[in-house]
Coordinates of C-alpha atoms in Angstrom, one line a residue:
Chain A
M1 CA 0.0 0.0 0.0
I2 CA 1.2 3.5 -0.8
S3 CA 1.0 5.6 2.4
D4 CA -0.7 9.0 2.6
Q5 CA 2.7 10.6 3.2
A6 CA 4.0 9.1 0.0
K7 CA 0.9 10.3 -1.9
K8 CA 1.6 13.8 -0.5
E9 CA 5.2 13.6 -1.8
I10 CA 4.0 12.4 -5.2
D11 CA 1.5 15.3 -5.4
F12 CA 4.4 17.7 -4.8
W13 CA 5.9 16.4 -8.1
V14 CA 2.6 16.2 -10.0
K15 CA 2.1 20.0 -9.5
K16 CA 5.3 20.7 -11.4
Y17 CA 3.8 19.6 -14.7
P18 CA 1.0 20.9 -16.8
E19 CA -2.6 19.6 -16.2
G20 CA -3.1 16.3 -17.9
R21 CA 0.6 15.5 -17.7
E22 CA 0.6 13.8 -14.3
S23 CA 2.5 10.9 -15.8
S24 CA 5.7 13.1 -15.8
A25 CA 5.8 12.4 -12.1
V26 CA 6.0 8.7 -12.5
M27 CA 9.7 8.4 -12.1
Q28 CA 9.6 10.2 -8.8
A29 CA 6.5 8.3 -7.7
L30 CA 8.4 5.1 -8.2
T31 CA 11.4 6.5 -6.3
I32 CA 9.2 7.6 -3.4
V33 CA 7.3 4.4 -3.2
Q34 CA 10.5 2.3 -3.5
K35 CA 12.0 4.1 -0.6
E36 CA 9.0 3.5 1.5
N37 CA 9.0 -0.2 0.6
S38 CA 12.6 -0.8 2.0
G39 CA 14.3 -0.1 -1.3
S40 CA 12.4 -2.3 -3.9
L41 CA 9.2 -2.3 -5.9
T42 CA 6.6 -5.0 -6.4
D43 CA 4.0 -5.5 -9.1
E44 CA 1.3 -4.6 -6.6
L45 CA 2.9 -1.2 -5.9
I46 CA 3.5 -0.6 -9.6
K47 CA -0.2 -1.2 -10.2
E48 CA -1.1 1.2 -7.4
I49 CA 1.1 3.9 -8.8
A50 CA -0.5 3.4 -12.2
G51 CA -3.9 3.9 -10.6
Y52 CA -2.8 6.9 -8.7
L53 CA -1.4 8.7 -11.7
D54 CA -4.1 7.4 -14.1
M55 CA -1.6 5.6 -16.3
P56 CA -1.8 2.2 -18.0
V57 CA 0.0 -0.4 -15.7
I58 CA 2.3 -1.4 -18.6
S59 CA 3.5 2.2 -19.0
V60 CA 4.6 2.3 -15.4
Q61 CA 6.1 -1.2 -15.7
E62 CA 8.1 0.0 -18.7
V63 CA 9.6 2.9 -16.7
A64 CA 10.2 0.8 -13.6
T65 CA 12.2 -1.7 -15.6
F66 CA 14.0 0.8 -17.9
Y67 CA 15.8 2.8 -15.3
E68 CA 18.7 1.5 -13.3
N69 CA 17.7 2.9 -9.9
Y70 CA 14.6 0.8 -9.4
N71 CA 15.0 -2.6 -7.7
H72 CA 12.6 -5.5 -8.3
K73 CA 14.1 -7.7 -5.7
P74 CA 14.7 -7.0 -2.0
V75 CA 17.9 -5.1 -1.2
G76 CA 19.8 -4.5 2.0
K77 CA 18.9 -1.7 4.4
Y78 CA 21.8 0.1 2.8
V79 CA 22.7 -0.3 -0.8
I80 CA 26.3 0.5 -1.6
R81 CA 26.4 1.5 -5.3
F82 CA 30.1 1.3 -6.3
C83 CA 31.2 2.9 -9.5
H84 CA 33.4 0.7 -11.6
N85 CA 33.6 2.9 -14.7
I86 CA 36.8 4.1 -16.3
S87 CA 38.0 6.9 -14.1
C88 CA 37.3 5.0 -10.9
M89 CA 38.8 1.8 -12.4
L90 CA 42.0 3.6 -13.2
N91 CA 42.2 4.5 -9.6
G92 CA 41.7 1.1 -8.2
S93 CA 37.9 0.6 -7.8
D94 CA 38.2 -3.1 -8.7
D95 CA 40.4 -3.9 -5.8
L96 CA 38.1 -1.9 -3.4
I97 CA 35.0 -3.8 -4.7
S98 CA 36.8 -7.1 -4.0
Y99 CA 37.8 -5.8 -0.6
L100 CA 34.2 -4.9 0.1
E101 CA 32.9 -8.3 -1.1
E102 CA 35.4 -10.1 1.1
K103 CA 34.7 -8.0 4.2
L104 CA 30.9 -8.3 3.9
E105 CA 31.1 -11.9 2.6
V106 CA 28.8 -11.0 -0.3
K107 CA 29.1 -10.9 -4.0
T108 CA 27.9 -7.8 -5.9
G109 CA 24.1 -8.0 -6.3
E110 CA 23.7 -9.9 -3.1
I111 CA 22.6 -8.9 0.4
S112 CA 24.8 -9.4 3.5
K113 CA 23.6 -12.2 5.9
D114 CA 22.4 -9.7 8.5
G115 CA 20.3 -7.9 5.8
L116 CA 22.1 -4.7 6.5
V117 CA 24.0 -4.1 3.2
S118 CA 23.9 -5.0 -0.4
V119 CA 26.5 -4.1 -2.9
K120 CA 25.9 -3.1 -6.5
K121 CA 28.4 -2.3 -9.2
V122 CA 27.1 0.8 -11.1
E123 CA 28.2 2.8 -14.1
C124 CA 29.6 6.4 -13.9
L125 CA 28.0 8.4 -11.1
G126 CA 29.5 11.7 -12.2
A127 CA 32.0 12.2 -9.5
C128 CA 35.0 11.1 -11.4
V129 CA 37.5 13.5 -9.9
G130 CA 36.7 11.9 -6.5
G131 CA 37.2 8.3 -7.7
P132 CA 37.1 5.6 -6.5
M133 CA 33.7 6.5 -5.2
C134 CA 30.4 5.0 -4.1
Q135 CA 26.9 6.1 -3.2
I136 CA 24.9 5.1 -0.2
G137 CA 21.5 6.6 0.0
D138 CA 21.7 10.3 -1.0
Q139 CA 25.4 10.5 -0.1
Y140 CA 28.5 10.2 -2.2
Y141 CA 31.7 8.9 -0.7
E142 CA 34.8 9.9 -2.6
H143 CA 38.5 9.2 -2.7
L144 CA 37.9 5.8 -1.2
T145 CA 40.5 3.6 0.4
T146 CA 40.2 0.4 2.4
K147 CA 40.5 2.4 5.6
K148 CA 37.7 4.7 4.5
I149 CA 35.5 1.8 3.6
D150 CA 36.0 0.3 7.1
E151 CA 34.9 3.6 8.6
I152 CA 31.8 3.9 6.4
L153 CA 30.8 0.3 7.1
G154 CA 31.3 0.9 10.8
N155 CA 28.8 3.7 10.7
L156 CA 26.1 1.6 9.0
K157 CA 23.7 0.3 11.6
Chain B
M1 CA 41.4 30.3 -14.5
N2 CA 37.8 29.9 -13.2
E3 CA 36.4 33.1 -14.7
V4 CA 32.9 32.2 -15.8
C5 CA 31.1 29.1 -14.4
F6 CA 33.5 28.6 -11.5
K7 CA 34.1 32.2 -10.7
N8 CA 32.5 31.9 -7.2
L9 CA 34.4 28.8 -6.2
D10 CA 36.9 30.6 -3.9
K11 CA 34.2 32.7 -2.2
E12 CA 32.5 31.9 1.1
N13 CA 29.0 30.2 0.5
P14 CA 29.6 30.2 -3.3
A15 CA 26.1 28.8 -4.0
S16 CA 24.2 31.5 -2.0
L17 CA 22.1 34.2 -3.7
A18 CA 24.1 36.9 -1.7
T19 CA 27.4 35.7 -3.1
Y20 CA 26.0 35.4 -6.6
E21 CA 24.5 39.0 -6.5
L22 CA 27.7 40.4 -5.0
T23 CA 29.7 39.2 -8.1
G24 CA 27.2 40.7 -10.6
G25 CA 24.6 37.9 -10.6
Y26 CA 21.1 38.7 -11.8
K27 CA 22.4 42.0 -13.2
V28 CA 21.5 41.0 -16.7
W29 CA 18.1 39.5 -15.6
R30 CA 17.3 42.8 -13.9
Q31 CA 18.2 44.7 -17.1
I32 CA 15.8 42.5 -19.0
L33 CA 13.0 43.0 -16.4
N34 CA 13.6 46.8 -16.8
G35 CA 13.1 46.5 -20.5
E36 CA 16.7 47.4 -21.3
L37 CA 17.8 44.3 -23.2
S38 CA 16.0 43.0 -26.3
P39 CA 16.0 39.3 -27.4
D40 CA 17.7 40.3 -30.6
K41 CA 20.5 42.1 -28.8
I42 CA 21.0 39.0 -26.6
L43 CA 21.1 36.7 -29.6
A44 CA 23.7 38.9 -31.3
E45 CA 25.9 38.9 -28.2
L46 CA 25.7 35.1 -27.9
K47 CA 26.7 34.7 -31.5
T48 CA 29.6 37.1 -31.0
S49 CA 30.7 35.1 -27.9
G50 CA 31.2 32.0 -29.9
L51 CA 29.6 29.9 -27.1
R52 CA 29.0 26.4 -28.3
G53 CA 27.0 23.7 -26.6
R54 CA 29.0 22.4 -23.7
G55 CA 27.2 19.1 -23.4
G56 CA 29.3 17.5 -26.2
A57 CA 27.9 18.3 -29.6
G58 CA 29.4 21.9 -29.7
F59 CA 26.5 23.4 -31.6
P60 CA 26.5 27.2 -31.4
T61 CA 24.1 28.2 -28.6
G62 CA 23.0 31.5 -30.1
L63 CA 22.1 29.8 -33.3
K64 CA 20.2 27.1 -31.5
W65 CA 18.1 29.7 -29.6
S66 CA 17.3 31.5 -32.9
F67 CA 15.7 28.3 -34.2
M68 CA 12.8 28.6 -31.8
P69 CA 9.6 30.0 -33.2
R70 CA 9.4 32.7 -30.6
N71 CA 6.3 34.4 -32.0
Q72 CA 4.3 31.2 -32.4
E73 CA 1.3 31.1 -30.1
G74 CA 1.1 28.5 -27.3
Q75 CA 3.4 27.1 -24.6
K76 CA 7.1 26.8 -25.3
Y77 CA 9.8 25.3 -23.0
V78 CA 13.4 25.7 -21.9
V79 CA 15.0 22.5 -20.6
C80 CA 18.4 22.2 -18.9
N81 CA 20.3 18.9 -19.4
S82 CA 21.9 18.2 -16.0
D83 CA 21.9 14.5 -16.6
E84 CA 25.7 14.4 -16.5
G85 CA 26.8 10.9 -17.0
E86 CA 29.5 10.7 -19.7
P87 CA 32.2 8.6 -18.0
G88 CA 34.9 11.0 -16.9
T89 CA 32.7 14.0 -16.6
C90 CA 31.7 15.7 -13.4
H91 CA 31.9 19.5 -13.8
D92 CA 28.2 20.2 -14.1
R93 CA 27.8 18.6 -10.7
D94 CA 30.1 21.4 -9.4
I95 CA 28.2 24.1 -11.2
L96 CA 25.0 22.9 -9.7
R97 CA 26.6 22.7 -6.2
Y98 CA 28.6 25.9 -6.2
N99 CA 27.0 28.2 -8.8
P100 CA 23.3 27.2 -9.1
H101 CA 22.1 30.7 -9.6
S102 CA 24.0 31.0 -12.9
V103 CA 22.0 28.1 -14.3
I104 CA 18.8 29.7 -13.0
E105 CA 19.6 33.1 -14.5
G106 CA 20.8 31.5 -17.8
M107 CA 17.6 29.5 -18.1
A108 CA 15.5 32.5 -17.3
I109 CA 17.3 34.6 -19.9
A110 CA 16.8 31.8 -22.4
G111 CA 13.1 31.7 -21.6
Y112 CA 12.8 35.4 -22.2
V113 CA 14.7 35.3 -25.5
M114 CA 12.6 32.4 -26.8
N115 CA 9.3 33.5 -25.3
A116 CA 9.1 30.3 -23.2
T117 CA 7.6 30.8 -19.8
V118 CA 8.3 27.4 -18.3
G119 CA 11.7 25.7 -17.7
Y120 CA 12.7 22.3 -16.4
N121 CA 16.1 21.4 -15.1
Y122 CA 16.5 17.6 -15.6
I123 CA 19.0 16.5 -12.9
R124 CA 20.3 12.9 -12.8
G125 CA 18.7 11.0 -10.0
E126 CA 21.9 10.2 -8.2
F127 CA 22.8 13.9 -7.9
M128 CA 20.9 14.5 -4.6
E129 CA 23.3 17.0 -3.1
P130 CA 23.3 19.1 -6.3
Y131 CA 19.5 18.7 -6.5
Y132 CA 19.1 20.0 -2.9
R133 CA 21.5 22.9 -3.6
F134 CA 19.6 23.8 -6.8
E135 CA 16.2 23.6 -5.1
E136 CA 17.5 25.9 -2.3
A137 CA 18.7 28.4 -4.9
L138 CA 15.4 28.1 -6.7
K139 CA 13.5 28.9 -3.6
D140 CA 15.8 31.9 -2.9
A141 CA 15.3 33.2 -6.4
Y142 CA 11.5 32.9 -6.0
D143 CA 11.6 34.5 -2.6
A144 CA 13.6 37.4 -4.0
G145 CA 10.9 37.9 -6.7
L146 CA 13.2 37.0 -9.5
L147 CA 11.0 34.2 -11.0
G148 CA 7.3 33.7 -11.4
T149 CA 4.5 35.7 -13.1
S150 CA 4.9 39.3 -14.1
I151 CA 8.3 39.4 -12.5
K152 CA 9.0 42.7 -10.7
G153 CA 6.0 44.3 -12.3
S154 CA 7.2 43.6 -15.8
N155 CA 5.4 41.5 -18.4
V156 CA 8.1 38.8 -18.2
C157 CA 7.0 35.4 -16.8
F158 CA 9.2 32.4 -16.0
D159 CA 8.6 29.4 -13.8
L160 CA 11.4 26.9 -13.3
Y161 CA 11.1 23.4 -11.9
T162 CA 13.5 20.5 -11.3
H163 CA 13.0 17.0 -12.5
L164 CA 15.0 14.0 -11.3
G165 CA 16.1 11.1 -13.4
A166 CA 16.5 7.5 -12.2
G167 CA 19.7 6.2 -13.7
A168 CA 19.9 6.1 -17.5
Y169 CA 22.9 7.4 -19.4
I170 CA 20.8 7.7 -22.6
C171 CA 18.7 10.4 -21.0
G172 CA 21.6 12.8 -21.7
E173 CA 20.5 12.6 -25.4
E174 CA 18.2 15.5 -25.6
T175 CA 15.1 13.7 -27.1
A176 CA 15.5 10.8 -24.7
L177 CA 15.6 13.4 -22.0
L178 CA 12.3 14.8 -23.2
E179 CA 10.7 11.3 -23.3
S180 CA 11.9 10.8 -19.7
L181 CA 10.6 14.2 -18.7
E182 CA 7.2 13.1 -20.0
G183 CA 7.3 10.0 -17.8
K184 CA 8.4 7.4 -20.4
K185 CA 11.3 5.2 -21.1
G186 CA 14.3 7.3 -22.2
Q187 CA 14.4 6.3 -25.9
P188 CA 15.6 8.9 -28.4
R189 CA 13.1 10.3 -30.9
F190 CA 13.5 10.3 -34.7
K191 CA 14.7 13.7 -35.9
P192 CA 13.2 15.7 -37.7
P193 CA 11.1 17.1 -36.3
F194 CA 13.6 18.8 -34.0
P195 CA 12.7 19.8 -30.4
A196 CA 12.6 23.5 -31.5
N197 CA 9.4 22.6 -33.4
V198 CA 8.1 19.5 -31.6
G199 CA 9.7 19.1 -28.1
L200 CA 8.4 18.6 -24.6
Y201 CA 4.6 17.6 -24.7
G202 CA 4.8 18.3 -28.5
K203 CA 5.6 22.0 -27.9
P204 CA 8.6 24.0 -29.1
T205 CA 11.5 23.3 -26.8
T206 CA 15.2 24.2 -26.5
I207 CA 17.5 22.0 -24.5
N208 CA 20.9 23.2 -23.4
N209 CA 23.6 21.8 -21.1
T210 CA 24.1 23.1 -17.6
E211 CA 27.5 24.7 -18.4
S212 CA 26.0 26.4 -21.5
F213 CA 23.3 28.0 -19.4
A214 CA 25.7 28.9 -16.6
S215 CA 27.9 30.7 -19.1
V216 CA 25.2 33.0 -20.5
P217 CA 24.8 35.6 -17.7
E218 CA 28.5 36.3 -17.6
I219 CA 28.7 36.5 -21.4
L220 CA 25.9 39.1 -21.5
S221 CA 27.2 40.9 -18.5
R222 CA 30.8 41.4 -19.9
G223 CA 30.0 41.2 -23.6
G224 CA 30.2 38.5 -26.2
K225 CA 33.5 39.8 -27.4
W226 CA 35.1 39.6 -24.0
F227 CA 34.1 35.9 -23.8
A228 CA 35.2 35.1 -27.4
D229 CA 38.6 36.7 -26.7
L230 CA 39.2 34.5 -23.7
G231 CA 39.4 31.6 -26.1
V232 CA 40.7 31.0 -29.6
E233 CA 39.2 31.2 -33.0
N234 CA 36.2 28.9 -33.4
S235 CA 36.3 28.1 -29.7
G236 CA 35.2 31.1 -27.7
G237 CA 35.5 31.5 -24.0
T238 CA 36.5 29.2 -21.2
K239 CA 35.6 25.5 -20.8
C240 CA 35.3 23.4 -17.7
F241 CA 37.4 20.3 -17.9
S242 CA 37.3 17.3 -15.6
V243 CA 40.8 15.8 -15.5
T244 CA 40.7 12.2 -14.1
G245 CA 42.4 8.9 -14.2
N246 CA 46.1 8.4 -13.6
V247 CA 47.0 11.9 -12.4
R248 CA 48.1 12.9 -9.0
K249 CA 45.3 15.4 -8.3
P250 CA 42.2 14.7 -10.4
A251 CA 40.0 17.8 -10.4
N252 CA 37.8 20.2 -12.4
F253 CA 39.4 23.2 -14.0
E254 CA 37.8 26.0 -15.9
V255 CA 40.5 27.2 -18.3
P256 CA 40.5 29.3 -21.5
M257 CA 39.8 27.4 -24.7
G258 CA 43.1 26.8 -26.4
T259 CA 45.0 26.0 -23.2
P260 CA 47.8 23.5 -24.1
F261 CA 46.9 19.9 -22.9
S262 CA 50.3 19.7 -21.2
E263 CA 49.3 22.7 -19.0
L264 CA 46.0 21.1 -18.0
L265 CA 47.9 17.9 -17.2
E266 CA 50.2 19.9 -14.9
L267 CA 47.3 21.6 -13.2
A268 CA 46.1 18.1 -12.3
G269 CA 49.4 17.4 -10.6
G270 CA 50.9 15.6 -13.5
L271 CA 51.5 11.8 -13.6
K272 CA 52.4 9.7 -10.7
K273 CA 56.1 9.3 -9.9
G274 CA 58.0 7.2 -12.4
R275 CA 55.0 6.8 -14.8
K276 CA 54.8 7.8 -18.4
L277 CA 51.8 9.0 -20.3
K278 CA 50.3 6.3 -22.5
A279 CA 47.1 7.6 -23.8
V280 CA 44.4 10.2 -23.4
I281 CA 40.6 10.3 -24.0
P282 CA 40.1 14.1 -24.3
G283 CA 36.3 14.5 -24.3
G284 CA 34.7 11.7 -22.4
S285 CA 34.5 8.0 -23.0
S286 CA 32.6 8.5 -26.3
T287 CA 35.4 10.4 -28.0
P288 CA 38.4 8.7 -29.8
L289 CA 41.4 7.8 -27.7
L290 CA 44.7 9.6 -28.6
T291 CA 48.2 8.4 -28.0
A292 CA 50.5 10.3 -25.6
K293 CA 52.5 11.8 -28.5
T294 CA 49.5 13.3 -30.2
A295 CA 47.9 14.5 -27.0
M296 CA 51.0 16.3 -25.9
K297 CA 50.9 18.4 -29.0
M298 CA 47.2 19.5 -28.9
T299 CA 45.6 22.4 -27.3
M300 CA 42.2 22.2 -25.5
D301 CA 39.8 23.6 -28.1
Y302 CA 37.4 22.2 -30.7
D303 CA 39.7 22.5 -33.8
S304 CA 43.0 21.4 -32.2
I305 CA 41.4 18.3 -30.7
E306 CA 39.7 17.5 -33.9
N307 CA 42.9 17.9 -35.8
A308 CA 44.5 15.5 -33.4
G309 CA 41.8 13.0 -34.3
S310 CA 39.3 13.2 -31.5
M311 CA 36.7 15.6 -30.1
L312 CA 36.4 18.1 -27.3
G313 CA 33.1 16.4 -26.3
A314 CA 32.1 17.2 -22.8
G315 CA 35.6 18.2 -21.7
S316 CA 36.3 15.1 -19.8
V317 CA 40.0 14.4 -20.0
I318 CA 40.8 10.8 -19.0
I319 CA 44.5 10.2 -18.5
M320 CA 46.1 6.8 -18.8
D321 CA 49.7 6.1 -17.8
D322 CA 51.9 3.1 -18.8
S323 CA 50.4 0.9 -16.1
T324 CA 47.1 0.8 -18.0
C325 CA 46.0 -2.3 -19.7
M326 CA 44.1 -1.3 -22.8
V327 CA 42.2 -4.6 -23.2
K328 CA 40.8 -4.3 -19.7
T329 CA 40.0 -0.6 -20.1
L330 CA 38.2 -1.0 -23.4
T331 CA 36.3 -4.0 -22.1
R332 CA 35.0 -1.8 -19.2
L333 CA 33.9 0.9 -21.7
A334 CA 32.2 -1.7 -23.9
H335 CA 30.3 -3.0 -20.9
F336 CA 29.1 0.5 -20.2
Y337 CA 27.6 1.0 -23.6
Y338 CA 26.1 -2.5 -23.6
D339 CA 24.5 -1.7 -20.3
E340 CA 23.2 1.7 -21.4
S341 CA 22.0 1.0 -24.9
C342 CA 18.2 1.8 -24.8
G343 CA 17.5 -1.2 -27.0
Q344 CA 15.6 0.7 -29.7
C345 CA 17.9 0.2 -32.7
T346 CA 19.1 -3.3 -33.6
P347 CA 22.7 -2.4 -34.5
C348 CA 23.3 -0.8 -31.1
R349 CA 21.3 -3.2 -29.0
E350 CA 22.9 -6.3 -30.5
G351 CA 26.2 -4.7 -31.5
T352 CA 27.1 -3.3 -28.1
G353 CA 26.5 -6.8 -26.5
W354 CA 28.5 -8.4 -29.2
L355 CA 31.4 -6.0 -28.7
Y356 CA 31.4 -6.5 -25.0
R357 CA 31.1 -10.3 -25.0
M358 CA 34.0 -10.6 -27.5
L359 CA 36.2 -8.2 -25.5
Q360 CA 35.3 -10.1 -22.2
R361 CA 36.3 -13.3 -23.9
I362 CA 39.7 -11.9 -24.8
L363 CA 40.1 -10.6 -21.3
D364 CA 39.2 -14.1 -19.9
G365 CA 42.0 -15.5 -22.0
N366 CA 39.8 -17.2 -24.6
G367 CA 40.3 -14.8 -27.5
K368 CA 40.6 -16.0 -31.0
S369 CA 43.0 -14.8 -33.7
D370 CA 40.2 -13.3 -35.9
D371 CA 38.5 -11.5 -33.0
L372 CA 40.1 -8.2 -33.7
D373 CA 38.9 -8.1 -37.3
L374 CA 35.5 -9.1 -36.1
L375 CA 35.4 -6.4 -33.5
M376 CA 36.4 -3.9 -36.1
S377 CA 33.7 -5.1 -38.5
V378 CA 31.0 -5.0 -35.8
Q379 CA 31.8 -1.5 -34.7
E380 CA 31.8 -0.4 -38.3
K381 CA 28.3 -1.7 -38.8
I382 CA 27.0 0.2 -35.8
I383 CA 28.4 3.6 -36.7
G384 CA 25.8 5.8 -38.5
N385 CA 23.1 3.1 -38.4
T386 CA 21.2 4.2 -35.2
I387 CA 18.8 6.9 -34.3
C388 CA 21.1 8.6 -31.8
A389 CA 24.8 8.9 -31.1
L390 CA 25.1 6.2 -28.5
G391 CA 25.8 3.6 -31.2
D392 CA 28.6 5.7 -32.5
A393 CA 29.8 6.3 -29.0
A394 CA 30.0 2.6 -28.4
A395 CA 31.9 2.0 -31.6
I396 CA 34.4 4.8 -31.3
P397 CA 36.4 3.6 -28.4
V398 CA 36.6 0.1 -29.9
E399 CA 38.0 1.5 -33.2
S400 CA 40.4 3.9 -31.6
F401 CA 41.8 1.6 -28.9
I402 CA 42.4 -1.2 -31.4
R403 CA 43.9 1.1 -34.0
H404 CA 46.4 2.6 -31.6
F405 CA 47.2 -0.4 -29.5
R406 CA 46.5 -3.4 -31.8
Q407 CA 49.7 -5.1 -30.6
E408 CA 48.5 -5.1 -27.1
F409 CA 45.3 -6.8 -28.1
E410 CA 47.1 -9.3 -30.2
Y411 CA 49.4 -10.2 -27.4
Y412 CA 46.5 -10.7 -25.0
I413 CA 44.8 -13.0 -27.5
K414 CA 48.0 -15.0 -28.1
H415 CA 49.1 -15.3 -24.5
G416 CA 45.9 -15.0 -22.6
K417 CA 47.3 -12.3 -20.4
S418 CA 48.1 -8.6 -20.5
M419 CA 51.5 -7.4 -21.9
V420 CA 51.3 -4.5 -19.4
E421 CA 53.2 -5.2 -16.2
I422 CA 51.1 -3.9 -13.4
D423 CA 52.6 -3.1 -10.0
G424 CA 51.5 -5.6 -7.4

């Protein structure tokens, strides 16, 4: 179920677009609902969004499966999105991703046993001068080292 | 250095309205609201300035604006492309974080010139810090009465909104961005019709990159000629460059067009101790790779980089030293385009996967002797056969990496390992 609070947040976005163009808010609607549902979407929620924005379910489904940031399987409480594109790679992102996998005993794409963290390799996040870098929630973490990763993981509770 | 988009970087609270106004911000906008600056005068200054689209294509901004049917009845739109995602590029992020008002003012001016009363800034979904900064600036601009309806008692109206993406490189392509803004999959449209005639919601629309909009207020404030003279012939003004990869201090720099590449490299701290320059991608991962020798002779402007065999692109300079394995690097780029192809055109959808899988096979030590010819043949069949430039962008690295470093690829295929000795 989409909460009233989420509906209020979706309405904030709907107002930005001309009348009759409510579907422009679908990307944010998916983002808001996903956040509320512990980081992933379900068919049921997608249907509900379609109903709320008066869109065909298939159109919402298309958007939900086209963009990278929507998850269709459960994820950890925190998703570590690690950039492995060229600028980060040239500065050692591969080694750091391996370090993270060993430390958390997970492979990228999996959730840690305690459900706290999942790791995802992602394409360029547009912070190349700070590479290697990753994103957790809204926050970017740049110039990463094994020491910094330890610190970041220590703060995830 | 840092004269236009980054001019507030060294100030306290660079993103604030107070700082922006203290350094001449909204001066041009106020002139417009006072009826002191006509659209034709603005277009003339922009043409004199030589400003070309900073997103990668380099199309003259003034000319682009003049394509809009400004006297046509009905709604028209201005859209800012802040979907920065070209690997190696991150200067628009800093413009949004540290100089958001320049983007707001640039977009408002564009709206005035093109008679478009509504603007959207499409910010990539991961850029939450830039998004919050921009929203804060937007609120301050509204509170100061600089945006809205009949602004400051004039007959000028401009409303500006942000839109957030959700992770798709292709949305940096302007018509894919429009589709996305309409709440659809980001798949590029056929052109023509061009957005200036049929754009957002079918209405005339002009899309410019963040840096292009951010440059406009300063150009109009100090004059088109001033801006043009900062740069060189055919490349007016300054340009923000992201210098990344194997340098000691990767960073963003706004320098005059025509700055020697070697100087830019020095600004970024040069190479790490004991390392030699091997290759450079000058304009983001979609632009052709250059060898060290060629790169060291070029200057950072449209013509010089084109003469060197590449493109200025988005100004994303990726430095590779002699510890870089070209097979691994190209495979990584090929994976990126495979991942980001929108799937609409067969040559790109199938070709990018084919390129990636073949390169991965080589990297896994299972390459075959005719793989390089096959790679070259596949990339050739993608180029020019797709609706948008992503197909070309996927093919270009393959062609240029293999052309310049064929020996390295041949070695990998023959021996199943890299010929580059990497420090343990």
